[in-house]
Amino acid sequence: MSRALQVADREKTAERLLNSSAKNSYDPDLDIDWEAPLVDGAYYTPPNRVSLYGTQLWDQLSEEQRIELSKHEVASVASNGIWFEMILMQLLIRHTYSMDPTSRHVQYALTEIADECRHSIMFARAVERLGCPAYGPQRTPHFLGRVLKTIGWGPSMFAGILIAEEILDRIQRESMADESVQPLVRMINRIHVLEEARHVRYAREEIVRGMEGLSKAELAVHRYQAGAMAYYVSRTLINPEVYRAVGIDPKVGRKAALSNPHHQETMKWSAERLVPFVDEVGLLGAPGMRLWRKSFFIGK
């Protein structure tokens, strides 16, 4: 087993994560100044990460419209982040439903659920503060989320959790370090990145454990489900309705974004830590490869 796949004893990992949570956790109600004015002329995400960056549509936008689009895309990511986390919380509750609540493993799962409750409220307040709609997912992924939270199991269940967390983590790490980005957004990203690092560790180790002893049929199911979740995460982050905020028809904006090499490269960049891991554990493969490629998280 390679170093990347080595995992500690489940209880020892949970104990370390619990100790870290006790020392390094935030309360967004207290640690974010929600009344601070937004900075005029500041983007809400680095402009090269906006989905239309580099397209003819982008060239036709004024600077004010580009900033406005960045704001609505951040609001879309935040509101879809709430959707991701609501699914995650239900999956974790199902995962631990019949386990011993005195174990550190279950107690950390409950701690993570509490983290995600705070994150969801933080994202909701952010959308409200930015004055944007709570875009959320479109109809198909919204329905499929209901299915996943009801029947998701094993390594692909934790892969779905990991995909959402790793992609957001990469995007938010860059944004929180960029001093040209709105201070409010940077602080929200900083809180989320710090606490999600523990969640990523928990999910990664559960995937490694869950992959042991799978039959060929089970492996195929988990590979397909992981690919499907990668595809829907990538397509859901930016709701097409955001383009309407700058006078662009959502269908036109969506088509331009999906064919935009800059946006495709951003998706691939956001998965640079995720893809090698899922490949090494054996989750990246047929019959899910077509969906992974359509997600833009890996090259064609």
mmCIF file of C-alpha atoms in Angstrom:
data_model
loop_
_atom_site.group_PDB
_atom_site.id
_atom_site.type_symbol
_atom_site.label_atom_id
_atom_site.label_comp_id
_atom_site.label_asym_id
_atom_site.label_seq_id
_atom_site.Cartn_x
_atom_site.Cartn_y
_atom_site.Cartn_z
ATOM 1 C CA MET A 1 0.000 0.000 0.000
ATOM 2 C CA SER A 2 1.444 3.391 -0.996
ATOM 3 C CA ARG A 3 1.927 6.228 1.454
ATOM 4 C CA ALA A 4 -1.070 8.075 -0.045
ATOM 5 C CA LEU A 5 -3.309 5.129 0.770
ATOM 6 C CA GLN A 6 -2.037 4.280 4.220
ATOM 7 C CA VAL A 7 -4.668 4.872 6.884
ATOM 8 C CA ALA A 8 -4.410 4.936 10.636
ATOM 9 C CA ASP A 9 -6.599 3.046 13.049
ATOM 10 C CA ARG A 10 -10.138 4.412 12.672
ATOM 11 C CA GLU A 11 -10.442 5.391 16.344
ATOM 12 C CA LYS A 12 -7.018 7.056 16.432
ATOM 13 C CA THR A 13 -7.861 9.135 13.369
ATOM 14 C CA ALA A 14 -11.173 10.174 14.886
ATOM 15 C CA GLU A 15 -9.466 11.107 18.157
ATOM 16 C CA ARG A 16 -7.018 13.385 16.343
ATOM 17 C CA LEU A 17 -9.805 14.983 14.341
ATOM 18 C CA LEU A 18 -11.867 15.568 17.478
ATOM 19 C CA ASN A 19 -8.906 17.248 19.171
ATOM 20 C CA SER A 20 -8.329 19.447 16.127
ATOM 21 C CA SER A 21 -12.008 20.389 16.058
ATOM 22 C CA ALA A 22 -11.889 21.400 19.713
ATOM 23 C CA LYS A 23 -8.891 23.672 19.086
ATOM 24 C CA ASN A 24 -9.645 25.073 15.619
ATOM 25 C CA SER A 25 -13.300 25.766 14.933
ATOM 26 C CA TYR A 26 -15.201 28.940 14.108
ATOM 27 C CA ASP A 27 -18.629 30.361 14.802
ATOM 28 C CA PRO A 28 -19.596 32.377 11.699
ATOM 29 C CA ASP A 29 -22.114 34.397 13.707
ATOM 30 C CA LEU A 30 -19.277 35.688 15.892
ATOM 31 C CA ASP A 31 -16.204 35.456 13.668
ATOM 32 C CA ILE A 32 -17.545 37.206 10.556
ATOM 33 C CA ASP A 33 -18.473 40.880 10.456
ATOM 34 C CA TRP A 34 -21.653 40.625 8.436
ATOM 35 C CA GLU A 35 -22.262 44.372 8.673
ATOM 36 C CA ALA A 36 -18.937 45.379 7.106
ATOM 37 C CA PRO A 37 -19.440 47.220 3.797
ATOM 38 C CA LEU A 38 -18.558 45.439 0.585
ATOM 39 C CA VAL A 39 -15.557 46.904 -1.238
ATOM 40 C CA ASP A 40 -16.421 48.812 -4.406
ATOM 41 C CA GLY A 41 -14.651 47.497 -7.493
ATOM 42 C CA ALA A 42 -13.504 44.231 -5.882
ATOM 43 C CA TYR A 43 -14.222 40.894 -7.521
ATOM 44 C CA TYR A 44 -15.907 38.116 -5.551
ATOM 45 C CA THR A 45 -13.649 35.447 -7.062
ATOM 46 C CA PRO A 46 -10.499 35.879 -9.170
ATOM 47 C CA PRO A 47 -11.729 36.998 -12.617
ATOM 48 C CA ASN A 48 -9.923 34.177 -14.435
ATOM 49 C CA ARG A 49 -12.092 31.715 -12.472
ATOM 50 C CA VAL A 50 -15.371 33.235 -13.693
ATOM 51 C CA SER A 51 -16.976 30.759 -16.102
ATOM 52 C CA LEU A 52 -17.155 33.163 -19.077
ATOM 53 C CA TYR A 53 -13.627 34.528 -18.707
ATOM 54 C CA GLY A 54 -11.873 34.584 -22.088
ATOM 55 C CA THR A 55 -15.045 34.245 -24.188
ATOM 56 C CA GLN A 56 -16.615 36.766 -26.580
ATOM 57 C CA LEU A 57 -19.424 37.214 -24.062
ATOM 58 C CA TRP A 58 -16.846 38.205 -21.436
ATOM 59 C CA ASP A 59 -15.267 40.713 -23.814
ATOM 60 C CA GLN A 60 -18.660 42.342 -24.327
ATOM 61 C CA LEU A 61 -19.247 42.870 -20.597
ATOM 62 C CA SER A 62 -18.290 46.066 -18.817
ATOM 63 C CA GLU A 63 -16.010 45.857 -15.771
ATOM 64 C CA GLU A 64 -19.039 46.409 -13.534
ATOM 65 C CA GLN A 65 -20.887 43.540 -15.221
ATOM 66 C CA ARG A 66 -17.889 41.235 -14.852
ATOM 67 C CA ILE A 67 -17.755 41.958 -11.126
ATOM 68 C CA GLU A 68 -21.514 41.437 -10.904
ATOM 69 C CA LEU A 69 -21.223 38.065 -12.637
ATOM 70 C CA SER A 70 -18.441 37.034 -10.246
ATOM 71 C CA LYS A 71 -20.759 37.887 -7.344
ATOM 72 C CA HIS A 72 -23.611 35.792 -8.701
ATOM 73 C CA GLU A 73 -21.311 32.849 -9.437
ATOM 74 C CA VAL A 74 -20.036 32.934 -5.843
ATOM 75 C CA ALA A 75 -23.663 33.007 -4.660
ATOM 76 C CA SER A 76 -24.415 30.009 -6.876
ATOM 77 C CA VAL A 77 -21.442 28.074 -5.469
ATOM 78 C CA ALA A 78 -22.498 28.981 -1.910
ATOM 79 C CA SER A 79 -26.128 27.956 -2.369
ATOM 80 C CA ASN A 80 -25.096 24.719 -4.049
ATOM 81 C CA GLY A 81 -22.619 24.242 -1.216
ATOM 82 C CA ILE A 82 -25.614 24.182 1.118
ATOM 83 C CA TRP A 83 -27.196 21.510 -1.072
ATOM 84 C CA PHE A 84 -23.990 19.438 -1.009
ATOM 85 C CA GLU A 85 -23.757 19.724 2.764
ATOM 86 C CA MET A 86 -27.381 18.807 3.380
ATOM 87 C CA ILE A 87 -26.770 15.599 1.431
ATOM 88 C CA LEU A 88 -23.488 15.013 3.273
ATOM 89 C CA MET A 89 -25.103 15.404 6.691
ATOM 90 C CA GLN A 90 -27.800 12.864 5.867
ATOM 91 C CA LEU A 91 -25.228 10.425 4.510
ATOM 92 C CA LEU A 92 -23.166 10.698 7.688
ATOM 93 C CA ILE A 93 -26.237 10.152 9.853
ATOM 94 C CA ARG A 94 -27.091 7.011 7.853
ATOM 95 C CA HIS A 95 -23.468 5.864 8.015
ATOM 96 C CA THR A 96 -23.415 6.008 11.814
ATOM 97 C CA TYR A 97 -27.067 5.150 12.505
ATOM 98 C CA SER A 98 -26.345 1.648 13.850
ATOM 99 C CA MET A 99 -22.824 2.254 15.157
ATOM 100 C CA ASP A 100 -21.705 2.583 18.751
ATOM 101 C CA PRO A 101 -22.202 6.260 19.722
ATOM 102 C CA THR A 102 -19.466 5.958 22.363
ATOM 103 C CA SER A 103 -16.874 5.373 19.624
ATOM 104 C CA ARG A 104 -14.681 8.286 18.580
ATOM 105 C CA HIS A 105 -15.543 7.489 14.955
ATOM 106 C CA VAL A 106 -19.226 8.243 15.502
ATOM 107 C CA GLN A 107 -18.497 11.215 17.732
ATOM 108 C CA TYR A 108 -16.334 12.765 15.029
ATOM 109 C CA ALA A 109 -19.076 12.147 12.447
ATOM 110 C CA LEU A 110 -21.465 14.066 14.711
ATOM 111 C CA THR A 111 -18.875 16.830 15.060
ATOM 112 C CA GLU A 112 -18.580 17.022 11.282
ATOM 113 C CA ILE A 113 -22.352 17.258 10.981
ATOM 114 C CA ALA A 114 -22.275 20.175 13.424
ATOM 115 C CA ASP A 115 -19.552 21.809 11.299
ATOM 116 C CA GLU A 116 -21.679 21.420 8.190
ATOM 117 C CA CYS A 117 -24.705 22.929 9.917
ATOM 118 C CA ARG A 118 -22.637 26.048 10.671
ATOM 119 C CA HIS A 119 -21.224 26.108 7.150
ATOM 120 C CA SER A 120 -24.704 25.923 5.637
ATOM 121 C CA ILE A 121 -25.874 28.841 7.759
ATOM 122 C CA MET A 122 -22.701 30.746 6.845
ATOM 123 C CA PHE A 123 -23.284 30.196 3.125
ATOM 124 C CA ALA A 124 -26.941 31.168 3.477
ATOM 125 C CA ARG A 125 -26.009 34.415 5.220
ATOM 126 C CA ALA A 126 -23.396 35.087 2.544
ATOM 127 C CA VAL A 127 -25.962 34.752 -0.258
ATOM 128 C CA GLU A 128 -28.295 37.040 1.680
ATOM 129 C CA ARG A 129 -25.527 39.600 2.290
ATOM 130 C CA LEU A 130 -24.571 39.643 -1.389
ATOM 131 C CA GLY A 131 -28.181 40.291 -2.330
ATOM 132 C CA CYS A 132 -28.325 37.365 -4.762
ATOM 133 C CA PRO A 133 -30.881 34.600 -5.255
ATOM 134 C CA ALA A 134 -30.258 31.241 -3.578
ATOM 135 C CA TYR A 135 -29.729 29.589 -6.937
ATOM 136 C CA GLY A 136 -29.219 26.014 -5.767
ATOM 137 C CA PRO A 137 -29.211 23.012 -8.111
ATOM 138 C CA GLN A 138 -31.412 22.558 -11.147
ATOM 139 C CA ARG A 139 -34.219 20.001 -11.170
ATOM 140 C CA THR A 140 -32.328 16.863 -12.256
ATOM 141 C CA PRO A 141 -29.406 17.079 -9.792
ATOM 142 C CA HIS A 142 -31.842 18.147 -7.062
ATOM 143 C CA PHE A 143 -33.820 14.937 -7.617
ATOM 144 C CA LEU A 144 -30.686 12.786 -7.858
ATOM 145 C CA GLY A 145 -29.493 14.276 -4.578
ATOM 146 C CA ARG A 146 -32.609 12.861 -2.955
ATOM 147 C CA VAL A 147 -31.731 9.444 -4.351
ATOM 148 C CA LEU A 148 -28.085 9.619 -3.240
ATOM 149 C CA LYS A 149 -28.875 10.608 0.332
ATOM 150 C CA THR A 150 -31.330 7.713 0.527
ATOM 151 C CA ILE A 151 -29.367 4.862 -1.043
ATOM 152 C CA GLY A 152 -25.707 5.994 -1.115
ATOM 153 C CA TRP A 153 -23.327 3.530 0.545
ATOM 154 C CA GLY A 154 -19.720 2.497 0.796
ATOM 155 C CA PRO A 155 -16.752 4.069 -0.981
ATOM 156 C CA SER A 156 -18.770 5.882 -3.657
ATOM 157 C CA MET A 157 -20.843 7.528 -0.931
ATOM 158 C CA PHE A 158 -17.700 8.953 0.628
ATOM 159 C CA ALA A 159 -16.350 9.716 -2.859
ATOM 160 C CA GLY A 160 -19.356 11.985 -3.432
ATOM 161 C CA ILE A 161 -18.565 13.769 -0.194
ATOM 162 C CA LEU A 162 -14.895 14.030 -1.133
ATOM 163 C CA ILE A 163 -15.540 15.315 -4.658
ATOM 164 C CA ALA A 164 -17.625 18.243 -3.439
ATOM 165 C CA GLU A 165 -15.222 19.053 -0.605
ATOM 166 C CA GLU A 166 -12.006 18.792 -2.632
ATOM 167 C CA ILE A 167 -13.290 20.914 -5.529
ATOM 168 C CA LEU A 168 -14.548 23.683 -3.244
ATOM 169 C CA ASP A 169 -11.363 23.492 -1.189
ATOM 170 C CA ARG A 170 -9.100 24.132 -4.205
ATOM 171 C CA ILE A 171 -11.215 27.038 -5.444
ATOM 172 C CA GLN A 172 -11.540 28.613 -2.012
ATOM 173 C CA ARG A 173 -7.847 28.259 -1.100
ATOM 174 C CA GLU A 174 -6.897 30.374 -4.090
ATOM 175 C CA SER A 175 -9.611 32.933 -3.449
ATOM 176 C CA MET A 176 -8.856 33.382 0.260
ATOM 177 C CA ALA A 177 -5.214 34.198 -0.555
ATOM 178 C CA ASP A 178 -6.088 36.757 -3.246
ATOM 179 C CA GLU A 179 -6.161 40.230 -1.694
ATOM 180 C CA SER A 180 -8.088 41.613 -4.660
ATOM 181 C CA VAL A 181 -11.108 39.470 -3.689
ATOM 182 C CA GLN A 182 -13.839 40.838 -1.415
ATOM 183 C CA PRO A 183 -12.731 40.526 2.260
ATOM 184 C CA LEU A 184 -16.071 38.987 3.257
ATOM 185 C CA VAL A 185 -15.689 36.204 0.700
ATOM 186 C CA ARG A 186 -12.068 35.615 1.715
ATOM 187 C CA MET A 187 -13.026 35.186 5.380
ATOM 188 C CA ILE A 188 -15.846 32.779 4.533
ATOM 189 C CA ASN A 189 -13.462 30.762 2.390
ATOM 190 C CA ARG A 190 -10.803 30.740 5.128
ATOM 191 C CA ILE A 191 -13.233 29.299 7.686
ATOM 192 C CA HIS A 192 -14.521 26.680 5.278
ATOM 193 C CA VAL A 193 -11.055 25.576 4.145
ATOM 194 C CA LEU A 194 -9.749 25.159 7.696
ATOM 195 C CA GLU A 195 -12.635 23.014 8.872
ATOM 196 C CA GLU A 196 -13.084 21.040 5.646
ATOM 197 C CA ALA A 197 -9.473 19.787 5.843
ATOM 198 C CA ARG A 198 -10.597 17.500 8.673
ATOM 199 C CA HIS A 199 -13.610 16.311 6.672
ATOM 200 C CA VAL A 200 -11.382 15.452 3.711
ATOM 201 C CA ARG A 201 -9.134 13.291 5.909
ATOM 202 C CA TYR A 202 -12.138 11.443 7.355
ATOM 203 C CA ALA A 203 -13.642 10.768 3.901
ATOM 204 C CA ARG A 204 -10.355 9.682 2.315
ATOM 205 C CA GLU A 205 -9.689 7.059 4.965
ATOM 206 C CA GLU A 206 -13.240 5.694 4.742
ATOM 207 C CA ILE A 207 -12.885 5.344 0.962
ATOM 208 C CA VAL A 208 -9.665 3.343 1.347
ATOM 209 C CA ARG A 209 -11.288 1.051 3.916
ATOM 210 C CA GLY A 210 -14.419 0.661 1.804
ATOM 211 C CA MET A 211 -12.503 -0.375 -1.322
ATOM 212 C CA GLU A 212 -11.050 -3.440 0.374
ATOM 213 C CA GLY A 213 -12.612 -6.703 -0.710
ATOM 214 C CA LEU A 214 -15.041 -5.355 -3.320
ATOM 215 C CA SER A 215 -16.214 -7.797 -5.966
ATOM 216 C CA LYS A 216 -15.870 -6.850 -9.658
ATOM 217 C CA ALA A 217 -19.574 -6.056 -9.829
ATOM 218 C CA GLU A 218 -19.452 -3.876 -6.712
ATOM 219 C CA LEU A 219 -16.379 -2.057 -8.021
ATOM 220 C CA ALA A 220 -18.169 -1.281 -11.291
ATOM 221 C CA VAL A 221 -21.157 0.141 -9.409
ATOM 222 C CA HIS A 222 -18.978 2.359 -7.219
ATOM 223 C CA ARG A 223 -16.916 3.562 -10.191
ATOM 224 C CA TYR A 224 -20.034 4.521 -12.111
ATOM 225 C CA GLN A 225 -21.579 6.297 -9.134
ATOM 226 C CA ALA A 226 -18.352 8.219 -8.464
ATOM 227 C CA GLY A 227 -18.244 9.327 -12.105
ATOM 228 C CA ALA A 228 -21.872 10.402 -11.998
ATOM 229 C CA MET A 229 -21.285 12.439 -8.864
ATOM 230 C CA ALA A 230 -18.215 14.091 -10.410
ATOM 231 C CA TYR A 231 -20.275 15.052 -13.453
ATOM 232 C CA TYR A 232 -23.151 16.532 -11.474
ATOM 233 C CA VAL A 233 -20.912 18.402 -9.053
ATOM 234 C CA SER A 234 -19.093 20.050 -11.958
ATOM 235 C CA ARG A 235 -22.317 20.962 -13.740
ATOM 236 C CA THR A 236 -24.126 22.162 -10.627
ATOM 237 C CA LEU A 237 -21.650 24.674 -9.187
ATOM 238 C CA ILE A 238 -22.705 27.416 -11.609
ATOM 239 C CA ASN A 239 -26.455 27.613 -12.104
ATOM 240 C CA PRO A 240 -27.157 28.993 -15.614
ATOM 241 C CA GLU A 241 -29.531 31.561 -14.136
ATOM 242 C CA VAL A 242 -26.499 33.578 -12.960
ATOM 243 C CA TYR A 243 -25.983 34.854 -16.504
ATOM 244 C CA ARG A 244 -29.367 36.549 -16.475
ATOM 245 C CA ALA A 245 -27.972 38.968 -13.847
ATOM 246 C CA VAL A 246 -25.753 40.542 -16.546
ATOM 247 C CA GLY A 247 -28.260 40.394 -19.392
ATOM 248 C CA ILE A 248 -27.162 37.082 -20.920
ATOM 249 C CA ASP A 249 -29.675 34.379 -21.790
ATOM 250 C CA PRO A 250 -28.966 31.433 -19.434
ATOM 251 C CA LYS A 251 -28.861 28.917 -22.301
ATOM 252 C CA VAL A 252 -26.397 31.071 -24.234
ATOM 253 C CA GLY A 253 -24.234 31.611 -21.161
ATOM 254 C CA ARG A 254 -24.264 27.928 -20.252
ATOM 255 C CA LYS A 255 -23.235 26.872 -23.756
ATOM 256 C CA ALA A 256 -20.414 29.434 -23.829
ATOM 257 C CA ALA A 257 -19.138 28.364 -20.397
ATOM 258 C CA LEU A 258 -19.124 24.631 -21.162
ATOM 259 C CA SER A 259 -17.204 25.185 -24.409
ATOM 260 C CA ASN A 260 -14.815 27.689 -22.796
ATOM 261 C CA PRO A 261 -11.247 26.280 -22.552
ATOM 262 C CA HIS A 262 -10.553 28.579 -19.568
ATOM 263 C CA HIS A 263 -13.533 27.195 -17.641
ATOM 264 C CA GLN A 264 -12.626 23.616 -18.549
ATOM 265 C CA GLU A 265 -9.079 24.220 -17.352
ATOM 266 C CA THR A 266 -10.399 25.674 -14.081
ATOM 267 C CA MET A 267 -12.417 22.502 -13.503
ATOM 268 C CA LYS A 268 -9.372 20.339 -14.222
ATOM 269 C CA TRP A 269 -7.202 22.506 -11.957
ATOM 270 C CA SER A 270 -9.759 22.279 -9.135
ATOM 271 C CA ALA A 271 -9.492 18.465 -9.201
ATOM 272 C CA GLU A 272 -5.693 18.187 -9.239
ATOM 273 C CA ARG A 273 -5.572 16.740 -5.715
ATOM 274 C CA LEU A 274 -8.759 14.707 -6.081
ATOM 275 C CA VAL A 275 -8.118 12.787 -9.304
ATOM 276 C CA PRO A 276 -4.784 11.148 -8.351
ATOM 277 C CA PHE A 277 -6.358 9.920 -5.119
ATOM 278 C CA VAL A 278 -9.477 8.358 -6.660
ATOM 279 C CA ASP A 279 -7.271 6.832 -9.353
ATOM 280 C CA GLU A 280 -4.920 5.291 -6.814
ATOM 281 C CA VAL A 281 -7.682 3.769 -4.717
ATOM 282 C CA GLY A 282 -9.254 2.253 -7.862
ATOM 283 C CA LEU A 283 -12.406 4.376 -8.191
ATOM 284 C CA LEU A 284 -11.350 6.015 -11.448
ATOM 285 C CA GLY A 285 -12.185 3.613 -14.243
ATOM 286 C CA ALA A 286 -14.846 1.985 -16.388
ATOM 287 C CA PRO A 287 -17.785 2.306 -16.456
ATOM 288 C CA GLY A 288 -17.507 5.826 -14.997
ATOM 289 C CA MET A 289 -14.702 7.274 -17.134
ATOM 290 C CA ARG A 290 -16.986 8.927 -19.683
ATOM 291 C CA LEU A 291 -18.680 10.895 -16.908
ATOM 292 C CA TRP A 292 -15.344 11.896 -15.372
ATOM 293 C CA ARG A 293 -14.243 13.265 -18.762
ATOM 294 C CA LYS A 294 -17.526 15.142 -19.229
ATOM 295 C CA SER A 295 -17.001 16.720 -15.800
ATOM 296 C CA PHE A 296 -13.756 18.323 -17.103
ATOM 297 C CA PHE A 297 -11.998 17.103 -13.951
ATOM 298 C CA ILE A 298 -9.732 14.969 -16.147
ATOM 299 C CA GLY A 299 -8.501 15.508 -19.704
ATOM 300 C CA LYS A 300 -10.230 14.057 -22.732
#
